[in-house]
mmCIF file of C-alpha atoms and ligand atoms in Angstrom:
data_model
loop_
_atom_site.group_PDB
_atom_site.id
_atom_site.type_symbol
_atom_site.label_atom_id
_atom_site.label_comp_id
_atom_site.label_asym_id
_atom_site.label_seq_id
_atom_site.Cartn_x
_atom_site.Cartn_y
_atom_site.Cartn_z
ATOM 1 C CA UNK A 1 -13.085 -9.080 -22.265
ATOM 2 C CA UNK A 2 -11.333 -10.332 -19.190
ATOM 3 C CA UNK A 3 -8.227 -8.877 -17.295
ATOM 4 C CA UNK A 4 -6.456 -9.646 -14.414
ATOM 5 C CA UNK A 5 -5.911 -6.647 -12.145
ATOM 6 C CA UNK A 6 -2.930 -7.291 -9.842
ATOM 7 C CA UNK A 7 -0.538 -4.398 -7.839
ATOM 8 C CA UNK A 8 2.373 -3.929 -4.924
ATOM 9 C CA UNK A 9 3.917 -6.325 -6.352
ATOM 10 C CA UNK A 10 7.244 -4.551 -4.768
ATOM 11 C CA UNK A 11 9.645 -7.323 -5.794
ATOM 12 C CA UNK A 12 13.456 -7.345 -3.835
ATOM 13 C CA UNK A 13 11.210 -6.750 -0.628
ATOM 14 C CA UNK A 14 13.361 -7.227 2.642
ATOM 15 C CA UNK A 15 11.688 -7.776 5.443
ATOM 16 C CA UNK A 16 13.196 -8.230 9.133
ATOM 17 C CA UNK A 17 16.341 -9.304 7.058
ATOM 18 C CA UNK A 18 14.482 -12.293 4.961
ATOM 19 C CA UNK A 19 14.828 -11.492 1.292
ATOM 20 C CA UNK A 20 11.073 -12.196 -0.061
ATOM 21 C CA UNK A 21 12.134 -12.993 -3.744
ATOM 22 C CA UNK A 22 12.472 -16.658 -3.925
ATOM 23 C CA UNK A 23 8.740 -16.439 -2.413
ATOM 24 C CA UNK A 24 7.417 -13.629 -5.126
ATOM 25 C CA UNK A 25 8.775 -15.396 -7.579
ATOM 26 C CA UNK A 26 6.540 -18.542 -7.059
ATOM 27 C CA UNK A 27 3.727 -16.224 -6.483
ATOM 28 C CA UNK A 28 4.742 -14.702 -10.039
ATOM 29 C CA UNK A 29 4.796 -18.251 -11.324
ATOM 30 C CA UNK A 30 1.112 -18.605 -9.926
ATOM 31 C CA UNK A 31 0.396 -15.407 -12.137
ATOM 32 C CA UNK A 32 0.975 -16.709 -15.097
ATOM 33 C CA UNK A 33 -0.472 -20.109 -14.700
ATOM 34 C CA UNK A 34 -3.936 -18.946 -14.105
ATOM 35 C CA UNK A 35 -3.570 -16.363 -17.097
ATOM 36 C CA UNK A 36 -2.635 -19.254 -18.782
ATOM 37 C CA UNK A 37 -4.728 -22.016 -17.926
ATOM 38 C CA UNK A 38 -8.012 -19.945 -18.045
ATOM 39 C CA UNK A 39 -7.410 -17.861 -21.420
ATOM 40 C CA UNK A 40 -6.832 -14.433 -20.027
ATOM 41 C CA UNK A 41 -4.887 -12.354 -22.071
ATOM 42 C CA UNK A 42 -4.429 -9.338 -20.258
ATOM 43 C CA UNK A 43 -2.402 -8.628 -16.751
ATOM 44 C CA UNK A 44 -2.622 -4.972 -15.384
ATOM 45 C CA UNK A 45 -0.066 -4.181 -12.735
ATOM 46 C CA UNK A 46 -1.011 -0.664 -10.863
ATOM 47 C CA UNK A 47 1.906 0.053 -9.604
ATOM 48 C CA UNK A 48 4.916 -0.822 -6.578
ATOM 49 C CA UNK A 49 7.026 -3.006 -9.226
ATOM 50 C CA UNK A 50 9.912 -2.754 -7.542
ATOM 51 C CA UNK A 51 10.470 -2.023 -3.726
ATOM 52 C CA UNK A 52 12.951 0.180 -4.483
ATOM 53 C CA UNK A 53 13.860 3.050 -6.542
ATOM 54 C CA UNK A 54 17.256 1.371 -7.186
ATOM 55 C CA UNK A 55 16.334 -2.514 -7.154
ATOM 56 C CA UNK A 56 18.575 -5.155 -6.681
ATOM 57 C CA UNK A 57 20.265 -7.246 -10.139
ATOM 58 C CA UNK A 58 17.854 -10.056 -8.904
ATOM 59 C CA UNK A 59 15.000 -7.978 -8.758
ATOM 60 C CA UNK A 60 15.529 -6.791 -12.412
ATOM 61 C CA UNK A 61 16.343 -10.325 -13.857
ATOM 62 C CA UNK A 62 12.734 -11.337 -12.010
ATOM 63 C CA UNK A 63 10.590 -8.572 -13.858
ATOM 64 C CA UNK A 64 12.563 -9.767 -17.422
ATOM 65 C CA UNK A 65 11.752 -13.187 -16.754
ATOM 66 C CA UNK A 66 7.931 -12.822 -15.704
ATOM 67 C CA UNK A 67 7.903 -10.502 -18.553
ATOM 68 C CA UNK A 68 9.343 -12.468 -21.251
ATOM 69 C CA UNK A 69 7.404 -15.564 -19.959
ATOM 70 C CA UNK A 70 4.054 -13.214 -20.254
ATOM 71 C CA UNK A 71 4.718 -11.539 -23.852
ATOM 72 C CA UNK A 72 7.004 -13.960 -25.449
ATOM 73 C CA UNK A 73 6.265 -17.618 -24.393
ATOM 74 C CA UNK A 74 1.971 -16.904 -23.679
ATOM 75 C CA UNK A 75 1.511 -13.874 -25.786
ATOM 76 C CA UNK A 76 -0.244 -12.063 -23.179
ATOM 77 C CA UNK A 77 -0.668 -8.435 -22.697
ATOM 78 C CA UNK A 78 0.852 -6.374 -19.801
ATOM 79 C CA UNK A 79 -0.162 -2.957 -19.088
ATOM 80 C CA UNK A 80 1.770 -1.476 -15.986
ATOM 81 C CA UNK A 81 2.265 2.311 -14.795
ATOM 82 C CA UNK A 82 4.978 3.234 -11.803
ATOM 83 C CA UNK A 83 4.520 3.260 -7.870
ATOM 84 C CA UNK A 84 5.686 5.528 -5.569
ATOM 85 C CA UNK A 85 8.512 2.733 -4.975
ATOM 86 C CA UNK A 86 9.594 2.744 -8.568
ATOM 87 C CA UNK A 87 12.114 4.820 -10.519
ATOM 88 C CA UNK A 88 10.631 6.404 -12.994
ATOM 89 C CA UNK A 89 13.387 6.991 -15.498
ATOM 90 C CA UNK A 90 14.286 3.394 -14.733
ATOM 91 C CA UNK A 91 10.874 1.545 -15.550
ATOM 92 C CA UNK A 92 10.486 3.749 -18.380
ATOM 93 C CA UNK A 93 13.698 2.775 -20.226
ATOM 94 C CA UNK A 94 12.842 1.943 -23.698
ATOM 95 C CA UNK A 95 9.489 1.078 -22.692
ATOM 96 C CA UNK A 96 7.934 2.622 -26.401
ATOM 97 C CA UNK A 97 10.026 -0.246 -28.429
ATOM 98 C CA UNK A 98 7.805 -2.622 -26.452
ATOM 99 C CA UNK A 99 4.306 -1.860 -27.370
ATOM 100 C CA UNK A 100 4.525 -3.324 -30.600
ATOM 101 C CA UNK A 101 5.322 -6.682 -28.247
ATOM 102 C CA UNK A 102 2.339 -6.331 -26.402
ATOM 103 C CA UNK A 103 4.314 -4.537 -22.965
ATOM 104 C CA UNK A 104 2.893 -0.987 -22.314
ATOM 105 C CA UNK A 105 4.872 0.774 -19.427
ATOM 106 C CA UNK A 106 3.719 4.146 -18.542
ATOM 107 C CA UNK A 107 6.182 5.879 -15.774
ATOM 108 C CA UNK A 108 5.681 9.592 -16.313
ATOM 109 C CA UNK A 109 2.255 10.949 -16.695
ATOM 110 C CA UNK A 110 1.734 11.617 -20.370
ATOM 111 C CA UNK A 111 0.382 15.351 -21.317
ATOM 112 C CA UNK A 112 -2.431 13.512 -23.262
ATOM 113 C CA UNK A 113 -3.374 10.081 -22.390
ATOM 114 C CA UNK A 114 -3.405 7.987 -25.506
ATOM 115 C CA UNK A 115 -5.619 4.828 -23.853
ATOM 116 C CA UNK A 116 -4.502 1.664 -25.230
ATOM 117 C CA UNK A 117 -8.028 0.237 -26.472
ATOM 118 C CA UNK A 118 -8.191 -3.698 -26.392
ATOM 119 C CA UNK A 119 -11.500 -5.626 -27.221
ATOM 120 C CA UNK A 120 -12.862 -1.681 -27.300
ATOM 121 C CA UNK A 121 -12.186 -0.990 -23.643
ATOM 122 C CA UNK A 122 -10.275 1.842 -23.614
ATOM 123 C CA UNK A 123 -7.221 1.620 -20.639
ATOM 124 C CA UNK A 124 -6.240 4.873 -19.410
ATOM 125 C CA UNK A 125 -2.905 4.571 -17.636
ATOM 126 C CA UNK A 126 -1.495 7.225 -14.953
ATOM 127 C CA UNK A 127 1.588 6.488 -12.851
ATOM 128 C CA UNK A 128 1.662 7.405 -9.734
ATOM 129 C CA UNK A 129 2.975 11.512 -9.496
ATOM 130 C CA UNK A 130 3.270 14.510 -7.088
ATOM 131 C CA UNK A 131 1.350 17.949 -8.077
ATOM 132 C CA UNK A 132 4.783 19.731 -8.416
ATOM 133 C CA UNK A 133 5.230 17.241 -11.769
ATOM 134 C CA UNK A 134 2.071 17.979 -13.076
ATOM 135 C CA UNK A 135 2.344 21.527 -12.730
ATOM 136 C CA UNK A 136 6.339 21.555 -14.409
ATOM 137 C CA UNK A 137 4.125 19.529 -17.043
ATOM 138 C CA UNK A 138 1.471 21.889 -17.960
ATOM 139 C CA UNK A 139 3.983 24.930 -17.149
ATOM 140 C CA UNK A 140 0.848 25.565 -14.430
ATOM 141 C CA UNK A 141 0.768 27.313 -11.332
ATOM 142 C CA UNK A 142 1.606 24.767 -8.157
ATOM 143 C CA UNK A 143 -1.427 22.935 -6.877
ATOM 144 C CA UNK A 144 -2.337 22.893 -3.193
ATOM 145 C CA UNK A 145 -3.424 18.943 -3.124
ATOM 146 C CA UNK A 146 -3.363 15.928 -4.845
ATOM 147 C CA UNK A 147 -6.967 16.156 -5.471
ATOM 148 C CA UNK A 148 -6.529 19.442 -6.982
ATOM 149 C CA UNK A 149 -3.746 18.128 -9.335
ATOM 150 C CA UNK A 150 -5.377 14.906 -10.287
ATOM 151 C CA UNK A 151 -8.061 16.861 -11.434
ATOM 152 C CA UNK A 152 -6.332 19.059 -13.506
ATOM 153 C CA UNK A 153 -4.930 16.513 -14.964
ATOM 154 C CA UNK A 154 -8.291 14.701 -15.513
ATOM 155 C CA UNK A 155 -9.604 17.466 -17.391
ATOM 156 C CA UNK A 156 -7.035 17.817 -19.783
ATOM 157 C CA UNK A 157 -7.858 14.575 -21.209
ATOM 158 C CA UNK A 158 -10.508 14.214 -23.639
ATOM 159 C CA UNK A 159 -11.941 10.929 -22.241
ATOM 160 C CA UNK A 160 -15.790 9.676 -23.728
ATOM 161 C CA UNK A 161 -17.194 8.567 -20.915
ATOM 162 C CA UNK A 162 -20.155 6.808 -23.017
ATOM 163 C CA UNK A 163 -17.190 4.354 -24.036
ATOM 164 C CA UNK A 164 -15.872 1.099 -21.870
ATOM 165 C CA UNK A 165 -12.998 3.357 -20.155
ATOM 166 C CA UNK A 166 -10.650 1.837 -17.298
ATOM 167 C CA UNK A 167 -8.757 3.746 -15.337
ATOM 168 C CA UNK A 168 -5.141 2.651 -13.938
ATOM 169 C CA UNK A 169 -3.353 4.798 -11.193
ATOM 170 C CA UNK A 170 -1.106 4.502 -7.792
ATOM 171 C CA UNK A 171 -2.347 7.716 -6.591
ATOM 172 C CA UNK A 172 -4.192 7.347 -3.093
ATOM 173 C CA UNK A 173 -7.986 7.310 -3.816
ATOM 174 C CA UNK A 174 -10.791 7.202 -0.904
ATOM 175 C CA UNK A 175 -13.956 7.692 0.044
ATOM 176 C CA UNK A 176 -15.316 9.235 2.898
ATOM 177 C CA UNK A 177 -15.232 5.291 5.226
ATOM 178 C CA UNK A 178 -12.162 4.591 6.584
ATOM 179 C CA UNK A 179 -9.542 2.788 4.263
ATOM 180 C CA UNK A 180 -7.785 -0.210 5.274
ATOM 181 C CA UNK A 181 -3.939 1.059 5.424
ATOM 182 C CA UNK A 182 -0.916 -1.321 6.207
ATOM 183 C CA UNK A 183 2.543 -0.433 8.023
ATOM 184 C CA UNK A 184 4.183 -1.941 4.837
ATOM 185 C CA UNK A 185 3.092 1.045 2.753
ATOM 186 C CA UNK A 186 4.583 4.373 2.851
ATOM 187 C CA UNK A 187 3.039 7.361 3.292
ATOM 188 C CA UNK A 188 3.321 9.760 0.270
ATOM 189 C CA UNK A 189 2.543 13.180 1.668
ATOM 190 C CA UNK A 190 2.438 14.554 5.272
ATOM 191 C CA UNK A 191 -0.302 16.123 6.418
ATOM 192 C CA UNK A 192 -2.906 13.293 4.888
ATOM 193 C CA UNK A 193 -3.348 15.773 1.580
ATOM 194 C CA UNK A 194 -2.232 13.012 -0.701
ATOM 195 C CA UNK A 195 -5.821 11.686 -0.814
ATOM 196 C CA UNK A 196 -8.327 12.147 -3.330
ATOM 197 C CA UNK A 197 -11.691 11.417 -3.206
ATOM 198 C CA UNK A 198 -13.175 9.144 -4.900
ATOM 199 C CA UNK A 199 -15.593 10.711 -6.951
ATOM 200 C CA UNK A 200 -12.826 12.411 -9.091
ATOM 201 C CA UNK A 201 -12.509 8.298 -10.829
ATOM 202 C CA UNK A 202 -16.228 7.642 -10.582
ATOM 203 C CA UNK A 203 -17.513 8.251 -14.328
ATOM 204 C CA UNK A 204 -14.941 5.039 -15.344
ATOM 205 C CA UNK A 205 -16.428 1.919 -15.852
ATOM 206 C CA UNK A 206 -13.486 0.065 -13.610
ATOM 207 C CA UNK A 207 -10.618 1.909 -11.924
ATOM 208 C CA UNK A 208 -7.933 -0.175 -11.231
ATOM 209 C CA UNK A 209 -5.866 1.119 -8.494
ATOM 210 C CA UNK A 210 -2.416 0.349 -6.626
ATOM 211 C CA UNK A 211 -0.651 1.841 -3.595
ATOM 212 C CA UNK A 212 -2.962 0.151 -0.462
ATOM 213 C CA UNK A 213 -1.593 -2.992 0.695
ATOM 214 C CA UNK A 214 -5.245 -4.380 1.458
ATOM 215 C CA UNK A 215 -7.361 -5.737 -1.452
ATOM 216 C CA UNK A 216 -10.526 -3.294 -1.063
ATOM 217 C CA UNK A 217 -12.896 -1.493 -3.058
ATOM 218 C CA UNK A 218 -13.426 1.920 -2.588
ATOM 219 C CA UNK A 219 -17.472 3.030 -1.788
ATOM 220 C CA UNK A 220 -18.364 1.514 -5.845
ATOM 221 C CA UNK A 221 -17.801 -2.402 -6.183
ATOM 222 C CA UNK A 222 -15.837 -0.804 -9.337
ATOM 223 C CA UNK A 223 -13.028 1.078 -7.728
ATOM 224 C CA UNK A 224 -10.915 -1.591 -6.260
ATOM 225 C CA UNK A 225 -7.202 -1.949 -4.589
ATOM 226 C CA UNK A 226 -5.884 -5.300 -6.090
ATOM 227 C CA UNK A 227 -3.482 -5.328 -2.526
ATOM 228 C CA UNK A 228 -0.334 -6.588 -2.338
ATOM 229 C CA UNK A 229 0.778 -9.550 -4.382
ATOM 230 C CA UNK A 230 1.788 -11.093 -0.632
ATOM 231 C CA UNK A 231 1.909 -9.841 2.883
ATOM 232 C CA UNK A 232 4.096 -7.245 3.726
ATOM 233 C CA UNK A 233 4.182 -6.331 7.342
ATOM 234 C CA UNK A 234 2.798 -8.374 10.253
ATOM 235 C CA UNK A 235 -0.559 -6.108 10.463
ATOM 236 C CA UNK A 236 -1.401 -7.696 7.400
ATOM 237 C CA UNK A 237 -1.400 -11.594 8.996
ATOM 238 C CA UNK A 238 -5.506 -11.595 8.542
ATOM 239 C CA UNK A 239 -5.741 -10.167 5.359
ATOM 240 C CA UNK A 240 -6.535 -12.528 1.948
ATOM 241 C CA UNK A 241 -3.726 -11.799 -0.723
ATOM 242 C CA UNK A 242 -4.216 -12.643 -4.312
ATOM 243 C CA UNK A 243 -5.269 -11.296 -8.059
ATOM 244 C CA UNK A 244 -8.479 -9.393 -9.127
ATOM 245 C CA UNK A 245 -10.138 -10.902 -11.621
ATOM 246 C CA UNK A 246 -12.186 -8.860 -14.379
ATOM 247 C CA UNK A 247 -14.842 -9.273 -16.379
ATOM 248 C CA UNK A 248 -16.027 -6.159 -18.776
ATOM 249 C CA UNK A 249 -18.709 -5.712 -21.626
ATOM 250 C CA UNK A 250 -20.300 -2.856 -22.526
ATOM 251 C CA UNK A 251 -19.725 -1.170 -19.418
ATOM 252 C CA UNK A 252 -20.975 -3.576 -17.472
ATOM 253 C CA UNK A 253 -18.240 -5.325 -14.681
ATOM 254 C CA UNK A 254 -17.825 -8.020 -13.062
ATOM 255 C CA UNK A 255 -15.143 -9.054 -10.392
ATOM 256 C CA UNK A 256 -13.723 -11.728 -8.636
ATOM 257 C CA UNK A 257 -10.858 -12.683 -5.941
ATOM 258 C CA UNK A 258 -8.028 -15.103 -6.495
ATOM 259 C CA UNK A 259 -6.028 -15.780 -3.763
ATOM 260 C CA UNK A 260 -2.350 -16.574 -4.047
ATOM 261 C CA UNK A 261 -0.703 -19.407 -2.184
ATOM 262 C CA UNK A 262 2.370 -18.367 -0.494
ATOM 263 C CA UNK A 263 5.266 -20.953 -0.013
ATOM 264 C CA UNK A 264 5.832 -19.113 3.759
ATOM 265 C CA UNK A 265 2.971 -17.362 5.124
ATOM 266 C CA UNK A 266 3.598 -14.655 7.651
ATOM 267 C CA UNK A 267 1.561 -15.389 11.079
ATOM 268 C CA UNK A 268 0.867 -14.029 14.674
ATOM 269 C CA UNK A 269 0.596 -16.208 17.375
ATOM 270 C CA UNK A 270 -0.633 -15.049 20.705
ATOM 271 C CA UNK A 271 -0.583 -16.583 24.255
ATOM 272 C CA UNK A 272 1.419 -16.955 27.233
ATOM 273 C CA UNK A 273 5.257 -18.496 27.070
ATOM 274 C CA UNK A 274 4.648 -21.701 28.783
ATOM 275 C CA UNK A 275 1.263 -22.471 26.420
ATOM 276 C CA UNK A 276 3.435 -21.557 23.206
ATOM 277 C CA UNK A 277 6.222 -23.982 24.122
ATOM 278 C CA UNK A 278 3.436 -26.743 23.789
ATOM 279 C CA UNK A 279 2.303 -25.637 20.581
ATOM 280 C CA UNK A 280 2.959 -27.978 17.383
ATOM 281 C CA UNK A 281 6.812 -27.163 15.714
ATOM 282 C CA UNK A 282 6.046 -24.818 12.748
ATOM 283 C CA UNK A 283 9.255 -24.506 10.384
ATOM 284 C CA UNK A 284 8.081 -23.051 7.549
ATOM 285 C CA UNK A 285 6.139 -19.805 8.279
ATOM 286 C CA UNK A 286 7.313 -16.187 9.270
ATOM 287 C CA UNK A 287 5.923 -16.132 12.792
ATOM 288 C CA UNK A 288 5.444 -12.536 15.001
ATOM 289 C CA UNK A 289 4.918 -13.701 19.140
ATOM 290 C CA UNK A 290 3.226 -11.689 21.455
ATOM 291 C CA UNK A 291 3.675 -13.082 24.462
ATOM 292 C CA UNK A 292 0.664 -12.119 27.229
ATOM 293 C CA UNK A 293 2.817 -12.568 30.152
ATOM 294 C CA UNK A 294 3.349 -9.714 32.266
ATOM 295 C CA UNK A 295 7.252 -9.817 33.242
ATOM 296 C CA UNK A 296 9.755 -10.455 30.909
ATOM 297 C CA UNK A 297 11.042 -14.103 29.940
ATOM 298 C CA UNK A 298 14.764 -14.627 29.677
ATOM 299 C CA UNK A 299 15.724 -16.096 26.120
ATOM 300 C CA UNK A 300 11.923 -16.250 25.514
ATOM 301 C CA UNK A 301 13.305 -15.742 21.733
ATOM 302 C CA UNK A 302 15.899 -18.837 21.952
ATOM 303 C CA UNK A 303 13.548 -21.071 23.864
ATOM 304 C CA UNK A 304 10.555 -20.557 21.726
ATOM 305 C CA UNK A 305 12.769 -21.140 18.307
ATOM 306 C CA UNK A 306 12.807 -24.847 19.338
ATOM 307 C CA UNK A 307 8.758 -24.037 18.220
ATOM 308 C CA UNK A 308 8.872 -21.603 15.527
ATOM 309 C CA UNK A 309 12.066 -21.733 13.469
ATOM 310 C CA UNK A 310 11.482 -18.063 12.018
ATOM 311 C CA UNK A 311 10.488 -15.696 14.669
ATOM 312 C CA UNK A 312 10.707 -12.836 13.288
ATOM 313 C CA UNK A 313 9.441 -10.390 16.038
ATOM 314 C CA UNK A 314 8.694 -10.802 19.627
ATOM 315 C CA UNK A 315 6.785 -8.913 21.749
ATOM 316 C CA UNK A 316 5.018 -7.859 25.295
ATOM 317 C CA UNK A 317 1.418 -6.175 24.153
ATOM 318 C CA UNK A 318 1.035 -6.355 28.140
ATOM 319 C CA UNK A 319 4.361 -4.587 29.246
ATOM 320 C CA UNK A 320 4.055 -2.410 25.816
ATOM 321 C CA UNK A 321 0.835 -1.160 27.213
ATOM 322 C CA UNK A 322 1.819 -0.948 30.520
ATOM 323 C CA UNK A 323 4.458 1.880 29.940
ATOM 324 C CA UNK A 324 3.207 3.628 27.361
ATOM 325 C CA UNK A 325 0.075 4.366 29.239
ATOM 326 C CA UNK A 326 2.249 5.989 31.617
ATOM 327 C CA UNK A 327 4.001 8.204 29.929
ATOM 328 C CA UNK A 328 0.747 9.681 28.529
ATOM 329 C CA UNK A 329 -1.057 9.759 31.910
ATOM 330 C CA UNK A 330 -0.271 12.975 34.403
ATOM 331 C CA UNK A 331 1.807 11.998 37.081
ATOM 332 C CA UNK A 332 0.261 10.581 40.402
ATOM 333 C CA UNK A 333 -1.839 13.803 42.292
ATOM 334 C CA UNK A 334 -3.263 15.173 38.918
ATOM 335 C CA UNK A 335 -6.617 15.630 40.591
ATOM 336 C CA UNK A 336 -4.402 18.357 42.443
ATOM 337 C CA UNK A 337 -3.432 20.270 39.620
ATOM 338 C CA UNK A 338 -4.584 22.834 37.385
ATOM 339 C CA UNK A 339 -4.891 22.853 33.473
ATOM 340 C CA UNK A 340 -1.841 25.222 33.256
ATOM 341 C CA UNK A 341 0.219 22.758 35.002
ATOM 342 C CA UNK A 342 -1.520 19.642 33.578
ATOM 343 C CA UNK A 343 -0.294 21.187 29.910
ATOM 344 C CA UNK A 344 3.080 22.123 31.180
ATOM 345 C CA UNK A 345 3.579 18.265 32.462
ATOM 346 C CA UNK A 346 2.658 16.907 28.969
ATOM 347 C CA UNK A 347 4.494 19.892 27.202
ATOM 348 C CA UNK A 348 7.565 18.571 28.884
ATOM 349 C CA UNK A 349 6.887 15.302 28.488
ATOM 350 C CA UNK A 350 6.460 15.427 24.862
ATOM 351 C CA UNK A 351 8.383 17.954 23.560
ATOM 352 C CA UNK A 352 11.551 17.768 26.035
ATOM 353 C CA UNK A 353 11.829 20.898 27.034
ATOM 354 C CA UNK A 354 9.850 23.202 28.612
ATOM 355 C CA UNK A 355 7.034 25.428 27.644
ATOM 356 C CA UNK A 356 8.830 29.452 26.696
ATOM 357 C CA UNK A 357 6.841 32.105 28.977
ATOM 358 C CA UNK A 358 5.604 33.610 25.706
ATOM 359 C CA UNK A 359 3.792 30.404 25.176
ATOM 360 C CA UNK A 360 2.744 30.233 28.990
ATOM 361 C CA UNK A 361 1.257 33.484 28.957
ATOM 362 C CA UNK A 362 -0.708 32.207 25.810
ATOM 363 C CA UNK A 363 -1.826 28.869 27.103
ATOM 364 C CA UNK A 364 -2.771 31.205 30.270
ATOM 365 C CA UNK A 365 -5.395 33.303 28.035
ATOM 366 C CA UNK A 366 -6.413 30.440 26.317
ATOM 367 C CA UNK A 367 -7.959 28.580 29.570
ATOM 368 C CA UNK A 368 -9.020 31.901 30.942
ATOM 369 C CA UNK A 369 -11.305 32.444 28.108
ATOM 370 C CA UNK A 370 -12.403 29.522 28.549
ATOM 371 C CA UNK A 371 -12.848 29.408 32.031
ATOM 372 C CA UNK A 372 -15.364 33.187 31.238
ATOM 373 C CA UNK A 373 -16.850 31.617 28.650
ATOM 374 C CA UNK A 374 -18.142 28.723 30.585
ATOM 375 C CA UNK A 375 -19.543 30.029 33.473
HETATM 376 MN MN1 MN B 1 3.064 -0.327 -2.279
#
């Protein structure tokens, strides 16, 4: 069977005052025209419907019409679990009188899974949720991690593993590489204990995931972030937005990339101010400017819109650099100074006040110890 694993779809986004819903609603369109024209009959979403616990009317009238056009006009399947964007209680609103139409919405975590089994893969959907709700749903003990949680929540669930099983979720899974993470997605946890590792996911045959803005997989070519449905935040500028395309038979997967064609892209463009005024007259996309010169430009933002209709941001990355570097250095004549003082500099610096003599006297130990221990 094929399915078409897509995610972040976080419709009603605002960004830099542009409302992005005329544009995700072509994308939408896009959707369900290669569904469509190539015979695939199931769409996962994993999560980040909305971009906003409470969404907007036109948000909500969006999701009905993609959803009716989906079910009703194609008869298509949609399988979609929560984000950490979405309302629970509201995505979940009469979402059991739908399954019979072919529309399975999963926004709590269920006790025990029931997987919804098409062409005998089995699709095993989990919302995204904090510990403390899977603990309040097992009446356990609190957990100190996501990855502890998850787990517990994996083993409750009597999953064969010699079976075609997918796995749907928006919780943050990663291996031990680096991930590729987005200023458009928010951070879940504090303290970087949201993540859980990878292996936890690794006995399904596909995991389907949501909640990084990047389309990546995750150390197996099977555990894959569709990405967002467009881009986001202006980090994203290089990145290649689209659908994930699946093929699986007998536990055996195969997947494929289709890109999405925004109407407006969202760009960087680099250089110094009097190059840029030369450049050819976009109109169309959101543009971020950073301008190399190294003294301000008066109504650099006015002058260059006679260029690029929608700047959206403009900035120095020279004058940025410039003073931030110096308020992390040590002030002139550090070569002078000793640790103690060094630290009480930065202390200040950083914290706004200045270090208590109880903390001193600590600091004090700390770099005399060190001082015995090195020679
Ligand atoms: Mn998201």
């Amino acid at each position: 069977m094929k399915f078409i694993h897509i995610s972040d779809i976080h419709l009603g986004k605002i960004i830099y005052q542009k409302n992005l819903l005329p544009l995700q609603i072509d994308l939408l369109k896009q959707v369900i025209d290669y569904l469509v024209t190539h015979e695939i009959d199931v769409l996962v979403i994993a999560g980040d419907i909305y971009d906003r616990a409470i969404s907007s009317n036109e948000s909500i009238e969006t999701l009905d019409w993609f959803l009716n056009s989906l079910i009703n006009k194609h008869h298509k399947k949609v399988l979609m679990i929560s984000g950490n964007h979405d309302s629970n209680e509201r995505l979940n609103f009469v979402s059991k009188l739908l399954e019979k139409q072919g529309l399975y919405i999963v926004a709590f975590p269920e006790k025990k899974i029931k997987p919804i089994v098409i062409d005998d893969v089995n699709f095993y959907l989990v919302p995204y949720f904090k510990p403390t709700y899977i603990a309040y749903l097992y009446q356990h003990e609190s957990f100190v991690s996501y990855q502890e949680a998850f787990e517990y929540y994996l083993s409750k669930q009597d999953i064969d593993y010699t079976k075609t099983n997918v796995l749907v979720t928006h919780q943050f899974i990663a291996g031990n590489k680096e991930v590729i993470k987005s200023d458009s997605e928010v951070i879940l946890s504090v303290g970087g204990s949201e993540i859980i590792d990878v292996e936890s996911v690794s006995q399904f045959d596909y995991v389907a995931l949501g909640h990084l803005h990047a389309c990546q997989k995750i150390k197996y070519d099977y555990v894959r972030y569709a990405g967002s449905l467009m881009k986001y935040s202006f980090d994203e500028v290089n990145q290649k937005k689209g659908m994930l395309e699946v093929e699986i038979e007998d536990k055996k997967v195969q997947c494929k990339m289709i890109p999405l064609k925004p109407q407006i892209d969202l760009i960087k463009v680099k250089g110094y101010f009097k190059d840029l005024l030369e450049n050819e007259i976009n109109n169309q996309d959101y543009v971020s400017v950073d301008l190399s010169d190294t003294s301000l430009i008066p109504h650099a933002n006015e002058r260059l819109k006679n260029v690029y209709h929608h700047i959206l941001q403009l900035t120095y990355p020279y004058l940025n650099q410039h003073s931030s570097s110096n308020q992390t250095k040590a002030n002139q004549g550090f070569e002078q100074k000793g640790p103690l003082e060094i630290l009480e500099e930065f202390y200040l610096k950083m914290k706004g006040e200045a270090m208590d003599l109880q903390t001193v006297n600590l600091v004090k130990d700390l770099i005399e110890e060190e001082t015995q221990s090195d020679t």
